[in-house]
């Protein structure tokens, strides 16, 4: 008797998940180290430091819109290859930048390559995950991103402190370029739907209308990403101010709870819906930011990290799976693009806004504002669910009458 449960752990799924991990590891190893490097190398203030993060994120957003158009004309395997080469090579030459202006220019170019790659790989994955296991599949796939976001900064800070920024750049370049031979050897990329349809004599609509259902989860993801931007951009400097040498432990303990919560949150989403995950997870993030704002020692830092991992690790894959479920498979590229663009928008806006707050006040106050953004997240979500429930009741009454 054949198993009725669709298979999730295929060769393609495993390979693409590993490639996603390497891509985001390339990003996160350097993203956490840039603030300290820029501040020490160029004597920059917090606003200038935030530009290193925000310009990259804005460039990645623009790149994803361009990628959606280019995918209609260029084979996606070739486009992915170009994106990985750009991201890898630029990572390796960061150390050659002699001025802050040239470094910011390199960050913009890197954002183009990363934006292309981070759009195509998740779209490939969403095509091979069974729709009935979308929450679980995205949960496991998203673990690659969250793990990279957790251990990447820790690796980056340690490598830079012990071997220098140049060594870190080379390590990041290797992580990105290694994706190309892995995909080539395993041959794990799914067929391009555009080419499949052409072989069958079918025509894919070249332009899909924008799906308004994606707006609400995208806004929530943006608010979450603002808090991550504050952690990523300023926790190393916050640790220096508090004289906590092992501030990288935040990312290590954050990774522990992310690993634990990902499979649970994915299954909970599939069985109970997004509300069962997002509400308690938002409360965890709020508690984490409040504790971080009053942190004076490494023990409090670890508690904050554990809570942040529980919240962030549950919210991100749930929002992505939610967005993919809202649209037909033909619009998965749009949903993934919206998800990652909202992430980068939150990171870019958060870096600038929280950088301005930290300059005007201090880092503890800045993290209290981060908690406020997650409170806003909770309010927006609850209002949205109330309005949807009220709308459904009205529709039911009209249908009955």
XYZ file of C-alpha atoms in Angstrom:
401
model
C 0.000 0.000 0.000
C 1.442 3.376 -1.014
C 2.082 5.965 1.679
C -0.587 8.693 1.446
C 1.743 11.342 2.903
C 3.589 13.272 0.154
C 7.369 13.003 0.403
C 9.202 16.093 1.670
C 12.839 15.041 2.118
C 13.880 14.630 -1.505
C 17.410 15.111 -2.848
C 16.427 18.438 -4.379
C 14.896 19.714 -1.128
C 17.970 18.769 0.935
C 20.441 20.230 -1.580
C 18.590 23.515 -2.045
C 18.225 23.889 1.732
C 22.003 23.459 2.144
C 22.648 25.978 -0.649
C 20.325 28.470 1.021
C 22.275 28.039 4.246
C 25.576 28.812 2.478
C 24.096 31.877 0.742
C 22.781 33.394 3.972
C 25.935 32.364 5.837
C 27.879 34.443 3.322
C 25.612 37.389 4.139
C 25.393 37.042 7.900
C 29.079 36.397 8.658
C 29.986 39.818 7.333
C 26.806 41.740 8.145
C 27.374 41.449 11.886
C 31.056 42.378 11.612
C 30.660 45.386 9.324
C 29.554 47.854 12.044
C 32.684 47.332 14.151
C 34.921 47.225 11.047
C 33.485 50.434 9.575
C 33.587 52.244 12.911
C 37.232 51.300 13.543
C 38.507 51.540 9.957
C 36.735 54.747 8.880
C 35.867 56.348 12.270
C 32.203 56.448 11.237
C 29.200 57.361 13.398
C 26.136 55.132 13.938
C 24.199 56.694 11.053
C 27.028 55.957 8.594
C 27.393 52.463 10.024
C 23.693 51.833 9.403
C 24.154 52.719 5.701
C 26.322 49.616 5.261
C 23.264 47.524 6.110
C 20.501 49.684 4.632
C 22.088 50.325 1.203
C 22.669 46.607 0.720
C 19.058 45.852 1.685
C 17.609 48.515 -0.633
C 19.773 47.213 -3.486
C 18.552 43.651 -2.837
C 14.912 44.824 -2.950
C 15.438 46.519 -6.324
C 17.292 43.449 -7.583
C 14.361 41.165 -6.755
C 11.963 43.261 -8.811
C 14.426 43.134 -11.720
C 14.841 39.383 -11.254
C 11.100 38.809 -11.648
C 11.275 40.481 -15.070
C 14.555 38.837 -16.128
C 13.203 35.354 -15.316
C 10.736 35.785 -18.181
C 13.589 36.147 -20.675
C 16.658 34.423 -19.188
C 16.989 30.803 -17.957
C 16.855 30.910 -14.181
C 19.862 28.567 -13.776
C 22.034 31.064 -15.682
C 20.597 33.992 -13.726
C 21.298 32.176 -10.449
C 24.880 31.528 -11.576
C 25.382 35.255 -12.307
C 23.911 36.251 -8.943
C 26.172 33.867 -7.016
C 29.287 35.037 -8.881
C 28.488 38.693 -8.135
C 27.806 37.992 -4.444
C 30.927 35.829 -4.051
C 33.423 38.052 -5.870
C 32.246 41.279 -4.222
C 32.492 39.618 -0.795
C 36.116 38.786 -1.496
C 37.106 42.357 -2.470
C 35.472 44.273 0.408
C 38.833 44.575 2.136
C 40.258 46.457 -0.873
C 37.873 49.388 -0.320
C 39.997 52.324 0.801
C 37.175 54.775 1.511
C 33.699 54.540 3.006
C 32.242 55.634 -0.351
C 33.876 52.754 -2.250
C 32.759 50.287 0.436
C 29.160 51.498 0.167
C 29.348 51.119 -3.630
C 30.486 47.513 -3.219
C 27.585 46.914 -0.833
C 25.115 48.101 -3.477
C 26.627 45.756 -6.099
C 26.625 42.884 -3.618
C 22.935 43.532 -2.931
C 22.182 43.014 -6.627
C 23.841 39.576 -6.651
C 22.342 38.511 -3.331
C 18.875 39.695 -4.379
C 18.964 37.533 -7.516
C 20.179 34.425 -5.669
C 17.854 34.787 -2.674
C 14.841 35.056 -4.985
C 15.557 32.062 -7.221
C 16.565 29.436 -4.611
C 13.411 29.780 -2.406
C 11.209 29.776 -5.514
C 12.767 26.473 -6.604
C 12.130 25.030 -3.150
C 8.494 26.139 -2.993
C 7.853 24.205 -6.234
C 8.959 20.877 -4.756
C 7.273 21.097 -1.310
C 3.881 19.295 -1.192
C 1.162 21.914 -0.646
C -0.309 19.961 2.288
C 3.105 20.104 4.023
C 3.950 23.700 3.108
C 4.224 24.903 6.719
C 6.460 22.005 7.704
C 8.538 22.236 4.518
C 9.092 25.982 4.751
C 9.830 25.516 8.456
C 12.682 23.127 7.708
C 13.883 25.110 4.678
C 13.712 28.347 6.666
C 15.859 26.694 9.308
C 18.755 27.146 6.879
C 18.160 30.897 6.848
C 17.632 31.213 10.575
C 20.653 29.066 11.405
C 22.795 31.227 9.132
C 21.322 34.341 10.771
C 22.225 32.898 14.180
C 25.639 31.249 13.806
C 26.851 33.450 10.930
C 27.244 36.572 13.094
C 29.002 34.541 15.800
C 31.445 33.064 13.267
C 31.978 36.469 11.676
C 32.746 38.250 14.942
C 35.163 35.517 16.084
C 36.997 35.302 12.743
C 37.363 39.085 12.523
C 38.635 39.337 16.105
C 41.201 36.552 15.686
C 42.144 36.596 11.983
C 41.029 39.981 10.656
C 38.407 41.280 8.246
C 40.398 40.157 5.184
C 40.231 36.501 6.206
C 36.533 36.877 6.928
C 35.940 38.273 3.404
C 37.680 35.281 1.804
C 35.674 32.863 3.964
C 32.444 34.564 2.925
C 33.440 34.405 -0.750
C 34.096 30.645 -0.486
C 30.655 30.078 1.098
C 28.872 31.761 -1.840
C 30.928 30.304 -4.669
C 30.682 26.762 -3.197
C 26.962 26.732 -4.048
C 27.714 26.486 -7.778
C 29.602 23.129 -7.749
C 27.140 21.688 -5.198
C 24.194 22.361 -7.521
C 26.150 21.205 -10.579
C 27.254 17.896 -9.031
C 23.899 16.979 -7.457
C 21.756 18.215 -10.388
C 19.037 18.971 -7.861
C 17.381 22.041 -9.342
C 13.754 21.403 -10.406
C 12.802 22.056 -14.048
C 11.927 25.614 -14.984
C 8.074 25.748 -15.235
C 8.404 28.132 -18.184
C 10.369 25.571 -20.182
C 8.128 22.680 -19.107
C 5.056 24.543 -20.285
C 6.705 25.332 -23.624
C 7.409 21.626 -24.190
C 3.770 20.772 -23.498
C 2.537 23.484 -25.820
C 1.183 25.548 -22.940
C 1.643 29.264 -22.310
C 2.398 30.755 -18.930
C 0.997 34.210 -18.380
C 4.030 36.491 -18.563
C 2.648 38.836 -15.957
C 0.766 37.851 -12.799
C -1.453 40.478 -11.166
C -0.299 41.627 -7.767
C -2.019 39.650 -5.005
C -3.267 42.020 -2.295
C -3.531 39.157 0.196
C 0.257 39.318 0.593
C 0.272 42.859 1.996
C -0.732 42.040 5.595
C 1.867 39.295 6.235
C 4.514 41.393 4.458
C 3.858 44.298 6.856
C 4.194 41.951 9.830
C 7.472 40.571 8.481
C 8.795 44.108 8.034
C 8.068 44.944 11.684
C 9.808 41.754 12.848
C 12.838 42.530 10.675
C 13.232 45.948 12.299
C 14.019 44.195 15.587
C 16.512 41.885 13.869
C 18.209 44.901 12.302
C 18.802 46.384 15.753
C 20.347 43.138 16.979
C 22.468 42.623 13.899
C 23.717 46.167 13.419
C 24.425 47.238 16.978
C 24.776 44.316 19.382
C 28.561 44.128 18.844
C 28.862 47.828 19.705
C 26.410 47.371 22.590
C 28.633 44.556 23.918
C 31.707 46.793 23.709
C 29.880 49.476 25.680
C 28.947 46.948 28.395
C 32.420 45.334 28.289
C 30.894 41.933 27.433
C 33.612 40.240 25.396
C 31.568 37.210 24.311
C 28.624 39.130 22.872
C 28.627 36.599 20.014
C 27.051 34.158 22.467
C 23.757 35.918 21.736
C 23.745 34.371 18.265
C 24.813 30.935 19.525
C 21.991 30.619 22.079
C 19.587 32.228 19.632
C 20.425 29.376 17.222
C 19.696 26.738 19.877
C 16.065 27.759 20.357
C 15.572 28.365 16.625
C 16.555 24.741 15.957
C 14.132 23.561 18.632
C 11.170 25.709 17.610
C 11.273 25.441 13.804
C 9.809 21.907 13.399
C 7.216 22.550 16.122
C 6.028 25.861 14.687
C 5.776 24.395 11.163
C 3.545 21.539 12.260
C 1.503 23.879 14.475
C 0.894 26.176 11.504
C -0.236 23.257 9.325
C -2.670 21.993 11.952
C -3.860 25.118 13.825
C -3.127 28.074 11.547
C -0.862 31.109 11.864
C -2.589 32.602 14.917
C -1.463 29.717 17.134
C 2.152 30.545 16.254
C 2.367 34.310 15.745
C 0.725 35.556 18.946
C 2.878 33.684 21.517
C 6.000 34.112 19.353
C 5.515 37.905 19.242
C 5.336 37.957 23.046
C 8.660 36.085 23.205
C 10.332 38.697 20.988
C 8.911 41.565 23.062
C 10.238 39.972 26.258
C 13.618 39.405 24.610
C 14.013 43.048 23.576
C 12.966 44.321 27.012
C 15.497 42.051 28.743
C 18.200 43.055 26.253
C 17.530 46.714 27.008
C 18.318 46.152 30.716
C 21.159 43.668 30.168
C 24.264 44.234 32.297
C 25.941 40.814 32.118
C 26.352 37.775 29.878
C 23.670 35.760 31.735
C 20.952 38.293 30.882
C 22.266 38.404 27.312
C 21.797 34.626 27.017
C 18.226 34.768 28.376
C 17.394 37.456 25.837
C 18.930 35.338 23.055
C 16.961 32.222 24.001
C 13.673 34.145 23.981
C 14.508 35.867 20.697
C 15.259 32.541 19.049
C 11.895 31.143 20.160
C 10.010 34.126 18.773
C 11.962 34.932 15.627
C 12.453 31.256 14.749
C 8.700 30.645 14.870
C 7.477 33.838 13.202
C 9.635 33.964 10.064
C 8.809 30.547 8.532
C 5.170 30.884 9.546
C 4.808 34.170 7.673
C 6.580 32.755 4.604
C 4.419 29.598 4.573
C 1.318 31.755 5.130
C 2.196 33.910 2.114
C 2.810 30.846 -0.082
C -0.540 29.352 0.929
C -2.364 32.558 0.048
C -1.392 32.341 -3.638
C -1.462 29.703 -6.404
C 1.827 28.012 -7.345
C 2.239 30.311 -10.354
C 2.613 33.212 -7.897
C 5.104 31.549 -5.543
C 7.918 33.648 -7.022
C 5.893 36.772 -6.204
C 5.206 35.563 -2.659
C 8.860 34.695 -2.004
C 9.960 38.017 -3.458
C 7.498 39.878 -1.221
C 8.671 37.913 1.806
C 12.370 38.622 1.294
C 11.753 42.203 0.195
C 9.762 42.880 3.359
C 12.631 41.351 5.357
C 15.173 43.613 3.654
C 12.878 46.629 3.953
C 12.663 46.066 7.711
C 16.420 45.592 7.962
C 17.128 48.708 5.872
C 14.579 50.932 7.582
C 15.416 49.533 10.999
C 19.138 50.137 10.588
C 18.565 53.811 9.748
C 15.769 54.432 12.274
C 17.346 52.557 15.179
C 20.741 54.035 14.306
C 19.242 57.519 14.641
C 17.591 56.546 17.953
C 20.846 55.146 19.364
C 22.702 58.306 18.303
C 20.114 60.551 19.976
C 19.772 58.392 23.107
C 21.628 55.118 23.804
C 21.525 51.411 22.938
C 19.218 50.337 25.824
C 16.607 52.898 24.753
C 16.971 51.746 21.165
C 16.155 48.147 22.155
C 13.070 49.337 24.051
C 11.899 50.917 20.815
C 12.504 47.527 19.149
C 10.132 45.982 21.695
C 7.639 48.683 20.717
C 7.809 47.602 17.066
C 6.889 44.051 18.087
C 4.021 45.369 20.186
C 2.837 47.138 17.036
C 3.244 43.792 15.214
C 0.863 42.172 17.707
C -1.673 45.007 17.487
C -1.682 44.980 13.657
C -2.113 41.208 13.577
C -4.975 41.143 16.089
C -6.814 43.994 14.335
C -6.365 42.208 10.996
C -7.765 38.956 12.383
C -10.722 40.788 13.965
C -11.555 42.556 10.692
C -11.254 39.303 8.743
C -13.517 37.476 11.196
C -16.084 40.280 11.026
C -15.908 40.253 7.213
C -16.452 36.478 7.136
C -19.507 36.788 9.401
C -20.981 39.469 7.128
C -20.372 37.335 4.049
C -22.021 34.334 5.739
C -25.100 36.370 6.656
C -25.403 37.703 3.098
C -25.061 34.207 1.676
C -27.711 32.848 4.072
C -30.162 35.606 3.238
